[in-house]
GROMACS .gro file of N, CA, C and O in nm:
model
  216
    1UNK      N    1   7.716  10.491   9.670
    1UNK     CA    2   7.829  10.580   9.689
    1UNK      C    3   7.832  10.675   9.569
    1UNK      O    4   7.840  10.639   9.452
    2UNK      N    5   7.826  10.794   9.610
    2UNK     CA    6   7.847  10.893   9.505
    2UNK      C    7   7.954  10.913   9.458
    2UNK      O    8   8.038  10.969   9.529
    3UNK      N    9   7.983  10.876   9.331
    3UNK     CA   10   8.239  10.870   9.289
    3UNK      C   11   8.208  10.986   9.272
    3UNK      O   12   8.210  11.010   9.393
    4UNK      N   13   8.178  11.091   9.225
    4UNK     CA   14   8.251  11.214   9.221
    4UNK      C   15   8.252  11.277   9.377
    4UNK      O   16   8.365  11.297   9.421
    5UNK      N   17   8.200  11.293   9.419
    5UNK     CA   18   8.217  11.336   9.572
    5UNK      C   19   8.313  11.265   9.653
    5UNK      O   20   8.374  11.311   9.750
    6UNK      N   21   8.323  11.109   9.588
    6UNK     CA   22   8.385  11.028   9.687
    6UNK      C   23   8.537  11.028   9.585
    6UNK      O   24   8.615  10.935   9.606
    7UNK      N   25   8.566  11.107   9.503
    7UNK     CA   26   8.678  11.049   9.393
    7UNK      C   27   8.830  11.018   9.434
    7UNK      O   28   8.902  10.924   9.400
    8UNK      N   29   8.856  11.119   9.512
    8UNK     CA   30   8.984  11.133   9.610
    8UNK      C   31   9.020  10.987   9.696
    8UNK      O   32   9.131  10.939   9.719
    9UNK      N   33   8.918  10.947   9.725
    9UNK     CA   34   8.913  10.844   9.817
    9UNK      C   35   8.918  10.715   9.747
    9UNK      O   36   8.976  10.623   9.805
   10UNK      N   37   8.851  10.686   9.597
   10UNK     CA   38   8.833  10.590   9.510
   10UNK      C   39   8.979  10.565   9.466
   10UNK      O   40   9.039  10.462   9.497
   11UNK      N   41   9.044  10.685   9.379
   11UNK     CA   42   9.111  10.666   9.353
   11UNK      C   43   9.282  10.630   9.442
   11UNK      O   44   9.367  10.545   9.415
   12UNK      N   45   9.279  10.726   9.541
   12UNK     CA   46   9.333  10.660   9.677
   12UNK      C   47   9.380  10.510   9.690
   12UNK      O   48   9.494  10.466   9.674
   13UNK      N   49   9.211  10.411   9.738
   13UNK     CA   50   9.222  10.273   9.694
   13UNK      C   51   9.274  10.221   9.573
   13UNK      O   52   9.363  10.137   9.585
   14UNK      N   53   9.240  10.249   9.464
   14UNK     CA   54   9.265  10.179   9.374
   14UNK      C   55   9.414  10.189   9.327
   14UNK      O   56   9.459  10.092   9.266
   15UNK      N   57   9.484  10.284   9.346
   15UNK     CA   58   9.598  10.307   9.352
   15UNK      C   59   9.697  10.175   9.451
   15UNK      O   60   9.779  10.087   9.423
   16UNK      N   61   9.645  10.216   9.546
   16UNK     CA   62   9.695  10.142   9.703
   16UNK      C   63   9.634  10.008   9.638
   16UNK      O   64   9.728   9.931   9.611
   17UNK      N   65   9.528   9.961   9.607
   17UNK     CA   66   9.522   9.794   9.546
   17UNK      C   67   9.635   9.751   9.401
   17UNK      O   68   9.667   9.645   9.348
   18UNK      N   69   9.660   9.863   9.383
   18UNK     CA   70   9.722   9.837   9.244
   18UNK      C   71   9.671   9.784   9.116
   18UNK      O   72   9.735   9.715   9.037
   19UNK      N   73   9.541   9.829   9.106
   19UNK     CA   74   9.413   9.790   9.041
   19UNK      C   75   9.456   9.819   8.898
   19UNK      O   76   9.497   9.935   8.899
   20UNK      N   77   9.467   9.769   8.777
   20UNK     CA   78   9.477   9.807   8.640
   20UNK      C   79   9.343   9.884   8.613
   20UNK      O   80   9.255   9.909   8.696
   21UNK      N   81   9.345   9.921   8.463
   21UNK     CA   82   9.270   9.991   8.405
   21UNK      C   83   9.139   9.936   8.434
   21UNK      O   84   9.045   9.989   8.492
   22UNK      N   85   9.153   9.799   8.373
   22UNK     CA   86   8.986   9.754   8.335
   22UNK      C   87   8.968   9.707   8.460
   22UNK      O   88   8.852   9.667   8.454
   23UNK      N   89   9.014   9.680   8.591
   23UNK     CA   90   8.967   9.642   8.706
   23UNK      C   91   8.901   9.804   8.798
   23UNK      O   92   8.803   9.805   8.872
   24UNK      N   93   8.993   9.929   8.761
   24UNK     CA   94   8.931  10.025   8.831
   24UNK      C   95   8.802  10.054   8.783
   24UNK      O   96   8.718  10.090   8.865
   25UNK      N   97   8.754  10.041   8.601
   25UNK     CA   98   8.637  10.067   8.525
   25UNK      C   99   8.541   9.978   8.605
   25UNK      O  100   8.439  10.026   8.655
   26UNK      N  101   8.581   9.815   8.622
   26UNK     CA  102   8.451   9.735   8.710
   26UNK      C  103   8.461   9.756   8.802
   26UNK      O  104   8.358   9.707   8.848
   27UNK      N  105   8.548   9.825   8.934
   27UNK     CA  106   8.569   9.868   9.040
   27UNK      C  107   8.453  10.008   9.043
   27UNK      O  108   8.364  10.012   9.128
   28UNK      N  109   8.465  10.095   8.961
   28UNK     CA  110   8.416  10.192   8.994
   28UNK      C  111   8.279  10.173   8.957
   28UNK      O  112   8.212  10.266   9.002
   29UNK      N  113   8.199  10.074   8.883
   29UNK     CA  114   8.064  10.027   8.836
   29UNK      C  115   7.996   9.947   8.957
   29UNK      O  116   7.880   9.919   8.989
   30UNK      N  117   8.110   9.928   9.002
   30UNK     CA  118   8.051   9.856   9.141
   30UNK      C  119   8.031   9.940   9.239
   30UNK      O  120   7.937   9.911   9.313
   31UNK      N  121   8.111  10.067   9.270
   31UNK     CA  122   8.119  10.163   9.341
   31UNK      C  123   7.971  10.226   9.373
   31UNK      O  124   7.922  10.247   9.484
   32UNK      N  125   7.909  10.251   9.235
   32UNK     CA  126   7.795  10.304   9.237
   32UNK      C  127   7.664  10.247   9.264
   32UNK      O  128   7.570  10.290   9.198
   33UNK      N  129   7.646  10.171   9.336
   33UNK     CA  130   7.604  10.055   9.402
   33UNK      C  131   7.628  10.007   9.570
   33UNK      O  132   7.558   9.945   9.649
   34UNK      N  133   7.736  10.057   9.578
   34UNK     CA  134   7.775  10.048   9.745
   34UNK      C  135   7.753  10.183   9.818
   34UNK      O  136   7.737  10.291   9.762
   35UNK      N  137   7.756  10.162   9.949
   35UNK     CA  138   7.694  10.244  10.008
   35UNK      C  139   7.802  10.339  10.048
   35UNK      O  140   7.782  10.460  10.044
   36UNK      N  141   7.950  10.272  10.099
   36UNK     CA  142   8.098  10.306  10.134
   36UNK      C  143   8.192  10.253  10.106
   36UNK      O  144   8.204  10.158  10.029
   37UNK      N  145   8.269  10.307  10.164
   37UNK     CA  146   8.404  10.227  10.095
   37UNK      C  147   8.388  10.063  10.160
   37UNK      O  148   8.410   9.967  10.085
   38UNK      N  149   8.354  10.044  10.284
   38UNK     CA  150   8.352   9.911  10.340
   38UNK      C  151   8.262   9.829  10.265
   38UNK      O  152   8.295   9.716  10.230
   39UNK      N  153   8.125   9.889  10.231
   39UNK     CA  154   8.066   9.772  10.094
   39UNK      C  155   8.116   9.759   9.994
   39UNK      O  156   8.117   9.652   9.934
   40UNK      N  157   8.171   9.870   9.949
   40UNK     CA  158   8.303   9.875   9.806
   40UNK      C  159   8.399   9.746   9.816
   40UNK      O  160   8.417   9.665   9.725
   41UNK      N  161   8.457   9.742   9.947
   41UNK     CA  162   8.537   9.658   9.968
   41UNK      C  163   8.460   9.504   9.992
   41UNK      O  164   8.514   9.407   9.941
   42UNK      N  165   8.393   9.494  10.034
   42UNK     CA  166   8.285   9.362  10.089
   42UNK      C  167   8.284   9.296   9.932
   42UNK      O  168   8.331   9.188   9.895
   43UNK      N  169   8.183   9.448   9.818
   43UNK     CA  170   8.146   9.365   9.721
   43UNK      C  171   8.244   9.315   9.607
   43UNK      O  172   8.226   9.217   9.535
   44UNK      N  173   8.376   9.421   9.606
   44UNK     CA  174   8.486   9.365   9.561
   44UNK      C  175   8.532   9.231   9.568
   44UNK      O  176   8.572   9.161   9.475
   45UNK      N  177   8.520   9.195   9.728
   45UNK     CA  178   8.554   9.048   9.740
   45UNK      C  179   8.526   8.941   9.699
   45UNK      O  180   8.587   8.836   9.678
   46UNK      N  181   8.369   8.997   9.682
   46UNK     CA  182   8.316   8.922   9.627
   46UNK      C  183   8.278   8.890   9.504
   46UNK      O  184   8.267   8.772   9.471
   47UNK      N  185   8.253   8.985   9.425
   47UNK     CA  186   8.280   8.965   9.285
   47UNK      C  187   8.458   8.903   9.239
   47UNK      O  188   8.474   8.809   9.161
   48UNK      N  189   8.534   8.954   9.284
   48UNK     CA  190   8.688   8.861   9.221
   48UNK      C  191   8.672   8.707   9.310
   48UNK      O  192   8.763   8.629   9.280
   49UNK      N  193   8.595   8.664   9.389
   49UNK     CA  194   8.555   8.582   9.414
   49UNK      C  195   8.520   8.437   9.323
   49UNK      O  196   8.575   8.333   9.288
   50UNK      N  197   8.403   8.504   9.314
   50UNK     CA  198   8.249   8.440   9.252
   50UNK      C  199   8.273   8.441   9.079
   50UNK      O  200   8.283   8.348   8.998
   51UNK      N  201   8.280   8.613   9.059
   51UNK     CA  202   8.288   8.602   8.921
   51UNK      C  203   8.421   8.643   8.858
   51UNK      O  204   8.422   8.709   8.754
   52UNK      N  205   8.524   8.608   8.915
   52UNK     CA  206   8.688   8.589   8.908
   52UNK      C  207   8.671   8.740   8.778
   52UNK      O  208   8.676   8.703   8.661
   53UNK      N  209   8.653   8.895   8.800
   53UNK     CA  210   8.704   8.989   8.741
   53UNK      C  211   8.847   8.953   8.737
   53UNK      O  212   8.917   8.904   8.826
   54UNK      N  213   8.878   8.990   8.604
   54UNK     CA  214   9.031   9.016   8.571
   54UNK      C  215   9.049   9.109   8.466
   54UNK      O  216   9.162   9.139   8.429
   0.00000   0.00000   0.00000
């Protein structure tokens, strides 16, 4: 996923999740790695999952 093209939309979510600072920074590191917002969301799950981001 490209964030600057996609930024409107990133920030959108992360707003609407109510994401703090350092969760939007690993949010958006992950971003660049997914293909859309639905793998954004998939791999989110899975990382606060697995590797409990906080």
């Amino acid at each position: 996923m490209d964030i600057n093209k996609n930024l409107d939309i990133l920030n959108t979510y992360f707003i609407f999740e109510r994401f703090t600072k350092k969760q939007r920074i690993e949010a958006a590191n992950i971003a660049k790695v997914s293909k859309n917002l639905e793998e954004l969301k998939d791999n989110l799950n899975w990382d606060y999952k697995y590797k409990n981001i906080k």
